Amino acid sequence: MTPFAKKVYRAVLKIPIGEVRSYKWVAGKAGRPGAARAVGQILKRNPYPLIIPCHRVVKADGKPGGYLRGSEFKQRFLNLEREISKILTIK
DNA sequence: ATCATGACTAATG
DNA sequence: CCATTAGCCATGA
């Protein structure tokens, strides 16, 4: 676990349910604006799958981005989160 | 120290 | 909307 990785995960954990942020956004929060690509590397080697909401991190252009096996699951999961947050009125 | 590797980005055709 | 292109950067070998 590198210090940069820590910051990245810390930032990702802050993303509210039903919302998404770009890799770039995370990079900035991690103190290294422009390291969006590196962020991908970190999430890719995610030590705690399912604990870290890496599915809420998408590309800057809105596309799903990557995920285990592909991005299909990611896309659907985000929809579910949006709905549940709406129903339960979670910010 | 050097080099290759992407779950990226912004610009262009 | 899709493809290409050059720039970017932490990591690991």
PDB file of C-alpha atoms (C1' of nucleotides) in Angstrom:
ATOM      1  CA  MET A   1       0.000   0.000   0.000  1.00  0.00           C
ATOM      2  CA  THR A   2       1.640   3.200  -1.179  1.00  0.00           C
ATOM      3  CA  PRO A   3       0.770   6.632   0.249  1.00  0.00           C
ATOM      4  CA  PHE A   4      -0.715   7.691  -3.030  1.00  0.00           C
ATOM      5  CA  ALA A   5      -2.927   4.623  -3.030  1.00  0.00           C
ATOM      6  CA  LYS A   6      -4.128   5.494   0.448  1.00  0.00           C
ATOM      7  CA  LYS A   7      -5.244   8.950  -0.616  1.00  0.00           C
ATOM      8  CA  VAL A   8      -6.942   7.498  -3.632  1.00  0.00           C
ATOM      9  CA  TYR A   9      -8.965   4.990  -1.641  1.00  0.00           C
ATOM     10  CA  ARG A  10      -9.746   7.588   0.990  1.00  0.00           C
ATOM     11  CA  ALA A  11     -11.162   9.864  -1.696  1.00  0.00           C
ATOM     12  CA  VAL A  12     -13.143   7.098  -3.348  1.00  0.00           C
ATOM     13  CA  LEU A  13     -14.720   6.115  -0.032  1.00  0.00           C
ATOM     14  CA  LYS A  14     -16.177   9.620   0.195  1.00  0.00           C
ATOM     15  CA  ILE A  15     -18.214   9.347  -2.969  1.00  0.00           C
ATOM     16  CA  PRO A  16     -21.903   9.304  -1.917  1.00  0.00           C
ATOM     17  CA  ILE A  17     -24.179   6.441  -2.896  1.00  0.00           C
ATOM     18  CA  GLY A  18     -25.837   6.956  -6.251  1.00  0.00           C
ATOM     19  CA  GLU A  19     -23.222   9.433  -7.397  1.00  0.00           C
ATOM     20  CA  VAL A  20     -20.119   9.122  -9.522  1.00  0.00           C
ATOM     21  CA  ARG A  21     -16.816  10.918  -9.910  1.00  0.00           C
ATOM     22  CA  SER A  22     -14.220  10.886 -12.653  1.00  0.00           C
ATOM     23  CA  TYR A  23     -10.768   9.392 -12.346  1.00  0.00           C
ATOM     24  CA  LYS A  24      -9.488  12.901 -12.735  1.00  0.00           C
ATOM     25  CA  TRP A  25     -11.527  14.048  -9.754  1.00  0.00           C
ATOM     26  CA  VAL A  26     -10.021  11.325  -7.615  1.00  0.00           C
ATOM     27  CA  ALA A  27      -6.555  12.203  -8.832  1.00  0.00           C
ATOM     28  CA  GLY A  28      -7.082  15.764  -7.694  1.00  0.00           C
ATOM     29  CA  LYS A  29      -8.383  14.662  -4.301  1.00  0.00           C
ATOM     30  CA  ALA A  30      -5.316  12.487  -4.008  1.00  0.00           C
ATOM     31  CA  GLY A  31      -3.173  15.559  -4.451  1.00  0.00           C
ATOM     32  CA  ARG A  32      -1.953  14.708  -7.932  1.00  0.00           C
ATOM     33  CA  PRO A  33      -4.108  16.399 -10.570  1.00  0.00           C
ATOM     34  CA  GLY A  34      -3.364  14.855 -13.918  1.00  0.00           C
ATOM     35  CA  ALA A  35      -2.631  11.423 -12.507  1.00  0.00           C
ATOM     36  CA  ALA A  36      -5.982  10.063 -13.564  1.00  0.00           C
ATOM     37  CA  ARG A  37      -4.319   7.223 -15.378  1.00  0.00           C
ATOM     38  CA  ALA A  38      -2.286   6.286 -12.342  1.00  0.00           C
ATOM     39  CA  VAL A  39      -5.523   6.233 -10.347  1.00  0.00           C
ATOM     40  CA  GLY A  40      -6.737   3.575 -12.722  1.00  0.00           C
ATOM     41  CA  GLN A  41      -3.663   1.532 -11.897  1.00  0.00           C
ATOM     42  CA  ILE A  42      -4.450   1.750  -8.212  1.00  0.00           C
ATOM     43  CA  LEU A  43      -8.119   0.836  -8.476  1.00  0.00           C
ATOM     44  CA  LYS A  44      -7.119  -1.967 -10.803  1.00  0.00           C
ATOM     45  CA  ARG A  45      -5.013  -3.468  -8.026  1.00  0.00           C
ATOM     46  CA  ASN A  46      -7.813  -2.745  -5.541  1.00  0.00           C
ATOM     47  CA  PRO A  47      -6.888  -4.650  -2.340  1.00  0.00           C
ATOM     48  CA  TYR A  48     -10.435  -4.637  -1.025  1.00  0.00           C
ATOM     49  CA  PRO A  49     -12.875  -5.341  -3.841  1.00  0.00           C
ATOM     50  CA  LEU A  50     -16.470  -4.492  -2.930  1.00  0.00           C
ATOM     51  CA  ILE A  51     -15.298  -2.548   0.124  1.00  0.00           C
ATOM     52  CA  ILE A  52     -13.909   0.247  -1.959  1.00  0.00           C
ATOM     53  CA  PRO A  53     -16.716   1.635  -4.149  1.00  0.00           C
ATOM     54  CA  CYS A  54     -14.514   1.690  -7.193  1.00  0.00           C
ATOM     55  CA  HIS A  55     -17.644   1.258  -9.301  1.00  0.00           C
ATOM     56  CA  ARG A  56     -18.534   4.891  -8.619  1.00  0.00           C
ATOM     57  CA  VAL A  57     -15.437   6.026 -10.464  1.00  0.00           C
ATOM     58  CA  VAL A  58     -16.060   6.617 -14.150  1.00  0.00           C
ATOM     59  CA  LYS A  59     -14.367   8.275 -17.079  1.00  0.00           C
ATOM     60  CA  ALA A  60     -14.470  12.030 -17.533  1.00  0.00           C
ATOM     61  CA  ASP A  61     -16.640  11.682 -20.632  1.00  0.00           C
ATOM     62  CA  GLY A  62     -19.258   9.741 -18.695  1.00  0.00           C
ATOM     63  CA  LYS A  63     -18.428   6.295 -20.024  1.00  0.00           C
ATOM     64  CA  PRO A  64     -18.362   3.468 -17.454  1.00  0.00           C
ATOM     65  CA  GLY A  65     -14.658   2.931 -17.556  1.00  0.00           C
ATOM     66  CA  GLY A  66     -13.305  -0.447 -16.595  1.00  0.00           C
ATOM     67  CA  TYR A  67     -14.241  -3.029 -14.012  1.00  0.00           C
ATOM     68  CA  LEU A  68     -13.608  -6.682 -13.286  1.00  0.00           C
ATOM     69  CA  ARG A  69     -14.315  -8.545 -16.515  1.00  0.00           C
ATOM     70  CA  GLY A  70     -15.677  -5.454 -18.234  1.00  0.00           C
ATOM     71  CA  SER A  71     -17.961  -2.558 -17.541  1.00  0.00           C
ATOM     72  CA  GLU A  72     -21.423  -4.087 -17.840  1.00  0.00           C
ATOM     73  CA  PHE A  73     -21.885  -4.909 -14.194  1.00  0.00           C
ATOM     74  CA  LYS A  74     -20.510  -1.520 -13.269  1.00  0.00           C
ATOM     75  CA  GLN A  75     -23.108   0.252 -15.378  1.00  0.00           C
ATOM     76  CA  ARG A  76     -26.036  -1.682 -13.883  1.00  0.00           C
ATOM     77  CA  PHE A  77     -24.770  -1.381 -10.340  1.00  0.00           C
ATOM     78  CA  LEU A  78     -24.707   2.379 -10.695  1.00  0.00           C
ATOM     79  CA  ASN A  79     -28.352   2.399 -11.757  1.00  0.00           C
ATOM     80  CA  LEU A  80     -29.303   0.337  -8.713  1.00  0.00           C
ATOM     81  CA  GLU A  81     -27.467   2.718  -6.428  1.00  0.00           C
ATOM     82  CA  ARG A  82     -29.211   5.691  -7.962  1.00  0.00           C
ATOM     83  CA  GLU A  83     -32.600   4.180  -7.331  1.00  0.00           C
ATOM     84  CA  ILE A  84     -31.965   2.972  -3.810  1.00  0.00           C
ATOM     85  CA  SER A  85     -30.555   6.341  -2.824  1.00  0.00           C
ATOM     86  CA  LYS A  86     -33.684   7.957  -4.218  1.00  0.00           C
ATOM     87  CA  ILE A  87     -36.026   5.596  -2.408  1.00  0.00           C
ATOM     88  CA  LEU A  88     -34.240   5.764   0.912  1.00  0.00           C
ATOM     89  CA  THR A  89     -33.569   9.451   0.451  1.00  0.00           C
ATOM     90  CA  ILE A  90     -29.880   9.029   1.015  1.00  0.00           C
ATOM     91  CA  LYS A  91     -27.807  11.972  -0.065  1.00  0.00           C
TER      92      LYS A  91
ATOM     93  C1'  DA B   1      17.945   4.999 -12.818  1.00  0.00           C
ATOM     94  C1'  DT B   2      15.270   3.216 -16.982  1.00  0.00           C
ATOM     95  C1'  DC B   3      11.292   1.100 -19.271  1.00  0.00           C
ATOM     96  C1'  DA B   4       6.775  -0.665 -20.119  1.00  0.00           C
ATOM     97  C1'  DT B   5       2.021  -0.598 -18.685  1.00  0.00           C
ATOM     98  C1'  DG B   6      -2.706   0.836 -18.499  1.00  0.00           C
ATOM     99  C1'  DA B   7      -9.962   0.806 -15.206  1.00  0.00           C
ATOM    100  C1'  DC B   8      -7.374   8.206 -18.234  1.00  0.00           C
ATOM    101  C1'  DT B   9      -8.115  12.844 -20.786  1.00  0.00           C
ATOM    102  C1'  DA B  10      -8.698  16.279 -24.199  1.00  0.00           C
ATOM    103  C1'  DA B  11      -8.502  17.350 -28.888  1.00  0.00           C
ATOM    104  C1'  DT B  12      -9.296  16.194 -33.699  1.00  0.00           C
ATOM    105  C1'  DG B  13     -11.219  13.961 -37.866  1.00  0.00           C
TER     106       DG B  13
ATOM    107  C1'  DC C   1     -20.774   8.095 -32.045  1.00  0.00           C
ATOM    108  C1'  DC C   2     -16.258   5.777 -33.164  1.00  0.00           C
ATOM    109  C1'  DA C   3     -11.043   5.935 -33.941  1.00  0.00           C
ATOM    110  C1'  DT C   4      -6.587   7.979 -33.444  1.00  0.00           C
ATOM    111  C1'  DT C   5      -3.040  10.741 -31.032  1.00  0.00           C
ATOM    112  C1'  DA C   6      -0.186  12.708 -27.950  1.00  0.00           C
ATOM    113  C1'  DG C   7       0.361  13.786 -23.083  1.00  0.00           C
ATOM    114  C1'  DC C   8       0.274  12.028 -18.305  1.00  0.00           C
ATOM    115  C1'  DC C   9       1.819   9.318 -14.046  1.00  0.00           C
ATOM    116  C1'  DA C  10       2.288   6.018 -10.142  1.00  0.00           C
ATOM    117  C1'  DT C  11       3.922   1.230 -10.140  1.00  0.00           C
ATOM    118  C1'  DG C  12       6.552  -2.795 -10.642  1.00  0.00           C
ATOM    119  C1'  DA C  13      10.283  -5.323 -12.838  1.00  0.00           C
TER     120       DA C  13
END
